[in-house]
Short mmCIF file of C-alpha atoms in Angstrom, two decimals:
data_model
loop_
_atom_site.label_atom_id
_atom_site.label_comp_id
_atom_site.label_asym_id
_atom_site.label_seq_id
_atom_site.Cartn_x
_atom_site.Cartn_y
_atom_site.Cartn_z
CA MET A 1 20.07 -10.16 16.65
CA ASN A 2 19.19 -9.39 20.26
CA SER A 3 15.60 -9.17 21.48
CA GLU A 4 15.46 -5.38 21.14
CA ASN A 5 16.64 -5.52 17.54
CA ASN A 6 14.12 -8.27 16.87
CA ARG A 7 11.29 -6.08 18.15
CA GLU A 8 12.45 -3.07 16.13
CA LEU A 9 12.69 -5.09 12.92
CA SER A 10 9.34 -6.73 13.59
CA GLN A 11 7.67 -3.33 13.99
CA ARG A 12 9.29 -2.11 10.78
CA LEU A 13 8.11 -5.16 8.85
CA GLN A 14 4.54 -4.66 10.06
CA SER A 15 4.44 -1.25 8.38
CA PHE A 16 4.74 -2.75 4.89
CA PRO A 17 1.63 -3.51 2.81
CA SER A 18 2.98 -6.74 1.32
CA PHE A 19 6.00 -9.01 1.28
CA SER A 20 7.20 -7.34 -1.93
CA GLU A 21 8.03 -4.23 0.07
CA ILE A 22 9.83 -6.35 2.67
CA LEU A 23 12.04 -7.75 -0.09
CA ASN A 24 12.77 -4.20 -1.31
CA TYR A 25 13.61 -3.14 2.25
CA THR A 26 16.15 -5.95 2.68
CA VAL A 27 17.67 -5.19 -0.71
CA GLU A 28 18.15 -1.54 0.31
CA LYS A 29 19.90 -2.59 3.53
CA ASN A 30 21.97 -5.50 2.16
CA PRO A 31 22.10 -5.38 -1.64
CA ARG A 32 25.26 -7.51 -1.95
CA GLN A 33 24.37 -10.00 0.77
CA LEU A 34 24.11 -13.54 -0.60
CA PHE A 35 20.47 -14.59 -0.74
CA LEU A 36 20.22 -17.80 -2.75
CA VAL A 37 22.59 -20.63 -3.66
CA THR A 38 21.58 -23.47 -6.00
CA ASN A 39 23.53 -26.03 -7.99
CA LYS A 40 23.34 -23.59 -10.93
CA GLY A 41 24.76 -20.51 -9.25
CA ALA A 42 24.38 -17.89 -6.53
CA TRP A 43 22.42 -14.65 -6.34
CA THR A 44 22.64 -11.64 -4.05
CA TYR A 45 19.49 -9.93 -2.77
CA GLU A 46 19.95 -7.17 -5.35
CA GLN A 47 20.41 -9.62 -8.24
CA PHE A 48 17.36 -11.62 -7.19
CA ASN A 49 15.19 -8.52 -6.80
CA LEU A 50 16.10 -7.30 -10.27
CA LYS A 51 14.90 -10.64 -11.66
CA VAL A 52 11.63 -10.24 -9.73
CA ASN A 53 11.19 -6.83 -11.38
CA GLN A 54 11.87 -8.31 -14.82
CA CYS A 55 9.39 -11.13 -14.18
CA SER A 56 6.75 -8.61 -13.10
CA HIS A 57 7.16 -6.84 -16.44
CA PHE A 58 7.06 -10.24 -18.19
CA LEU A 59 3.74 -11.12 -16.52
CA HIS A 60 2.34 -7.72 -17.45
CA ASP A 61 3.41 -8.34 -21.05
CA LEU A 62 1.63 -11.71 -20.94
CA GLY A 63 -1.55 -9.86 -20.03
CA VAL A 64 -1.94 -11.39 -16.56
CA LYS A 65 -3.85 -8.76 -14.62
CA PRO A 66 -3.83 -7.89 -10.89
CA LYS A 67 -6.16 -10.12 -8.85
CA GLU A 68 -6.20 -12.68 -11.69
CA ILE A 69 -5.22 -16.22 -10.64
CA LEU A 70 -1.99 -17.62 -12.08
CA SER A 71 -1.32 -21.33 -11.44
CA ALA A 72 2.05 -23.06 -11.53
CA ILE A 73 3.48 -26.52 -11.03
CA LEU A 74 7.24 -26.09 -10.84
CA ARG A 75 10.10 -27.99 -9.24
CA ASN A 76 12.19 -26.24 -6.57
CA SER A 77 14.21 -23.71 -8.53
CA LEU A 78 15.22 -20.10 -8.94
CA ASP A 79 12.42 -19.89 -11.54
CA TYR A 80 9.83 -20.72 -8.89
CA LEU A 81 10.99 -18.10 -6.39
CA ILE A 82 11.23 -15.35 -9.01
CA LEU A 83 7.70 -16.11 -10.20
CA TYR A 84 6.34 -16.32 -6.63
CA PHE A 85 7.59 -12.90 -5.60
CA ALA A 86 6.78 -11.33 -8.98
CA CYS A 87 3.15 -12.39 -8.50
CA ILE A 88 3.14 -10.80 -5.05
CA ARG A 89 4.66 -7.62 -6.50
CA SER A 90 2.18 -7.57 -9.39
CA ARG A 91 -0.76 -8.31 -7.03
CA ILE A 92 -1.55 -11.43 -9.07
CA ARG A 93 -3.10 -14.24 -7.02
CA PHE A 94 -0.60 -17.11 -7.20
CA ASN A 95 -1.87 -20.70 -7.07
CA PRO A 96 1.06 -23.15 -6.72
CA PHE A 97 1.12 -26.95 -6.84
CA PRO A 98 3.92 -29.24 -5.59
CA SER A 99 5.78 -30.79 -8.52
CA HIS A 100 4.71 -34.36 -7.59
CA VAL A 101 0.97 -33.66 -8.07
CA HIS A 102 -0.66 -35.58 -10.95
CA ALA A 103 -1.72 -33.61 -14.02
CA LYS A 104 -5.35 -34.71 -13.69
CA GLU A 105 -5.53 -33.28 -10.17
CA VAL A 106 -4.00 -30.01 -11.37
CA PHE A 107 -6.60 -29.73 -14.15
CA ASN A 108 -9.47 -30.35 -11.75
CA LYS A 109 -8.28 -27.56 -9.49
CA VAL A 110 -7.38 -24.91 -12.07
CA GLU A 111 -10.59 -25.41 -14.03
CA SER A 112 -12.69 -24.98 -10.90
CA LEU A 113 -10.84 -21.72 -10.17
CA GLY A 114 -11.28 -20.40 -13.71
CA VAL A 115 -7.52 -20.14 -14.26
CA LYS A 116 -6.45 -18.83 -17.68
CA THR A 117 -2.68 -19.35 -17.45
CA LEU A 118 -0.66 -22.29 -16.08
CA ILE A 119 3.14 -22.37 -15.83
CA CYS A 120 5.30 -25.51 -15.67
CA HIS A 121 8.68 -27.01 -16.53
CA ASN A 122 9.39 -29.68 -19.16
CA ASP A 123 8.58 -32.37 -16.58
CA HIS A 124 4.84 -31.68 -16.86
CA PHE A 125 4.37 -29.90 -20.17
CA ALA A 126 3.18 -32.84 -22.31
CA GLU A 127 0.64 -33.94 -19.68
CA LEU A 128 -0.86 -30.47 -19.14
CA VAL A 129 -1.67 -29.34 -22.67
CA SER A 130 -5.30 -28.19 -22.77
CA PRO A 131 -7.38 -26.07 -25.17
CA LYS A 132 -8.94 -24.31 -22.17
CA ILE A 133 -5.74 -23.01 -20.55
CA ARG A 134 -2.70 -21.10 -21.84
CA LEU A 135 0.27 -23.28 -20.90
CA ILE A 136 3.75 -21.77 -20.57
CA ASN A 137 6.82 -23.99 -20.34
CA PHE A 138 9.57 -22.17 -18.42
CA ASP A 139 12.17 -24.44 -20.05
CA ASP A 140 11.07 -23.46 -23.56
CA ILE A 141 9.42 -20.09 -24.16
CA GLU A 142 9.60 -19.76 -27.95
CA GLY A 143 12.88 -21.68 -27.90
CA LYS A 144 14.42 -19.91 -24.89
CA PRO A 145 14.56 -20.76 -21.17
CA PHE A 146 12.77 -18.48 -18.72
CA MET A 147 15.94 -16.84 -17.37
CA GLU A 148 17.06 -15.90 -20.88
CA VAL A 149 13.63 -14.48 -21.72
CA LEU A 150 13.78 -12.25 -18.63
CA THR A 151 16.86 -10.45 -19.98
CA GLN A 152 14.57 -8.80 -22.56
CA TYR A 153 12.63 -6.98 -19.83
CA PRO A 154 13.57 -3.85 -17.83
CA ARG A 155 15.17 -4.28 -14.42
CA LYS A 156 13.65 -1.05 -13.12
CA SER A 157 11.14 -1.15 -10.28
CA PHE A 158 7.69 -2.41 -11.15
CA ASP A 159 4.87 -0.13 -10.04
CA ALA A 160 2.79 -2.38 -7.82
CA PRO A 161 -0.96 -1.64 -7.83
CA ARG A 162 -2.36 -0.37 -4.56
CA LEU A 163 -3.63 -3.08 -2.23
CA LYS A 164 -7.10 -3.26 -0.77
CA ASP A 165 -7.78 -4.57 2.74
CA ASN A 166 -7.56 -8.36 3.03
CA GLN A 167 -6.58 -8.77 -0.63
CA THR A 168 -5.60 -12.38 -1.44
CA ALA A 169 -1.98 -13.06 -2.37
CA ILE A 170 -1.65 -16.87 -2.51
CA LEU A 171 -4.16 -19.67 -3.07
CA TYR A 172 -2.81 -22.96 -1.71
CA TYR A 173 -4.51 -26.33 -1.63
CA SER A 174 -4.21 -28.38 1.54
CA SER A 175 -2.44 -31.74 1.33
CA GLY A 176 -5.71 -33.68 1.63
CA THR A 177 -4.54 -36.04 4.37
CA THR A 178 -7.97 -36.09 6.06
CA GLY A 179 -10.21 -35.66 2.99
CA ASN A 180 -10.27 -33.83 -0.33
CA PRO A 181 -7.77 -30.94 -0.56
CA LYS A 182 -9.26 -27.62 0.49
CA LEU A 183 -8.46 -24.18 -0.86
CA ILE A 184 -6.65 -21.91 1.61
CA GLU A 185 -6.31 -18.17 1.00
CA TYR A 186 -3.32 -16.20 2.27
CA THR A 187 -3.72 -12.42 2.26
CA HIS A 188 -0.84 -10.01 1.76
CA ARG A 189 -1.40 -8.69 5.27
CA SER A 190 -1.48 -12.10 6.93
CA MET A 191 1.88 -13.01 5.36
CA VAL A 192 3.46 -9.79 6.60
CA MET A 193 2.14 -10.22 10.13
CA SER A 194 3.11 -13.89 10.29
CA GLN A 195 6.72 -13.15 9.36
CA ALA A 196 6.90 -10.13 11.68
CA SER A 197 5.78 -12.39 14.52
CA MET A 198 8.50 -14.94 13.73
CA VAL A 199 11.16 -12.21 13.63
CA ARG A 200 9.97 -10.82 16.97
CA ALA A 201 10.30 -14.30 18.49
CA GLY A 202 13.91 -14.60 17.27
CA TYR A 203 13.12 -17.47 14.90
CA VAL A 204 15.87 -16.47 12.42
CA ASN A 205 19.01 -14.38 12.79
CA SER A 206 20.81 -12.49 10.03
CA SER A 207 23.95 -14.64 10.15
CA GLU A 208 22.12 -17.91 9.51
CA LYS A 209 22.23 -20.22 6.49
CA HIS A 210 19.15 -22.29 5.74
CA LEU A 211 18.94 -25.46 3.67
CA CYS A 212 15.67 -25.72 1.71
CA VAL A 213 14.65 -29.19 0.50
CA LEU A 214 10.88 -29.21 1.12
CA PRO A 215 8.63 -28.59 -1.93
CA LEU A 216 8.11 -24.89 -2.59
CA GLY A 217 4.60 -25.77 -3.75
CA HIS A 218 3.64 -26.28 -0.09
CA THR A 219 3.62 -23.51 2.52
CA ALA A 220 6.32 -24.72 4.91
CA ALA A 221 9.39 -24.01 2.77
CA LEU A 222 8.30 -20.43 2.07
CA ARG A 223 6.95 -19.69 5.54
CA HIS A 224 9.75 -21.22 7.63
CA THR A 225 12.79 -20.77 5.38
CA ILE A 226 12.57 -18.43 2.39
CA LYS A 227 10.55 -15.55 3.89
CA PRO A 228 12.23 -15.48 7.33
CA CYS A 229 15.61 -15.38 5.59
CA ILE A 230 14.47 -12.47 3.41
CA CYS A 231 13.24 -10.62 6.51
CA THR A 232 16.64 -10.90 8.18
CA GLY A 233 18.98 -10.89 5.18
CA SER A 234 20.02 -14.52 5.65
CA THR A 235 21.15 -17.06 3.03
CA VAL A 236 19.20 -19.97 1.53
CA TYR A 237 20.72 -23.09 -0.05
CA LEU A 238 18.00 -24.45 -2.34
CA TYR A 239 17.82 -28.01 -3.68
CA GLU A 240 15.19 -29.70 -5.81
CA SER A 241 14.29 -32.22 -3.10
CA PHE A 242 15.60 -34.12 -0.11
CA TRP A 243 15.73 -37.31 -2.19
CA LYS A 244 18.14 -35.75 -4.67
CA ILE A 245 20.73 -35.10 -1.96
CA ARG A 246 19.87 -37.58 0.80
CA ASN A 247 23.23 -39.37 0.56
CA GLU A 248 25.24 -36.15 0.86
CA ILE A 249 23.00 -33.95 2.98
CA TRP A 250 25.29 -33.87 6.02
CA ASN A 251 28.28 -33.07 3.83
CA ILE A 252 26.32 -30.13 2.40
CA VAL A 253 25.42 -28.98 5.90
CA GLU A 254 29.02 -29.16 7.12
CA GLU A 255 30.69 -27.69 4.03
CA ASN A 256 28.38 -24.66 3.88
CA GLY A 257 27.89 -24.04 7.59
CA ILE A 258 24.14 -24.65 7.43
CA ASN A 259 22.36 -23.65 10.66
CA PHE A 260 18.84 -24.87 9.94
CA PHE A 261 16.68 -27.05 7.74
CA ASN A 262 13.08 -28.28 7.79
CA ILE A 263 12.29 -31.86 6.87
CA VAL A 264 9.46 -34.36 7.20
#
């Protein structure tokens, strides 16, 4: 995109109340554009958005209410991204943890926040069982994986509750490198304005392909890869971690024409 197109798109993005509406906007413009590629398959923007709708209905069926906090400790996966954007669409406050965090630390945090529901994969299920919290294993929901469960729910648009000014969307914990981790609140509005600013600066172009290997439980992968790509209709190649592909990362970059990736 040229600078004029960047400014026009940035102004359009700023008009949306939350990132859920930005996702809908990109789907309307580029429904068949490839959004996400993993080692389990590929999804267009339209296919992904339909799953977000189904997950929003799933969360409603679970009884998770708007403004309630939902915690999750999930590995990088399609599951994670569907849940993340379904929480934004449902106006549920999402509280994610990177998949390497110890169960004891997760318990300390979710109990202090008064969390009622915690979502995980098989990796953490046995360690997180607690009488105080409803634990949902995305690999085994009454004998079915999460993606199969979603097929039971309607793909029609989910009616998002109206947002209030400065309403919280995401509750992250800092990494704790200089002391105990601190809670950081991201509002729906701040996420929209942050991404609009990056688009205006030409950070991402629509023809790009991004490799995502950083943990989705931290902010960087969403803020610098997933969301900018959604804003511009770009493609994301998602892997569980850098360590899983470190010996073949440059082959992946070359074979898929990757333009960008973030790494520590």
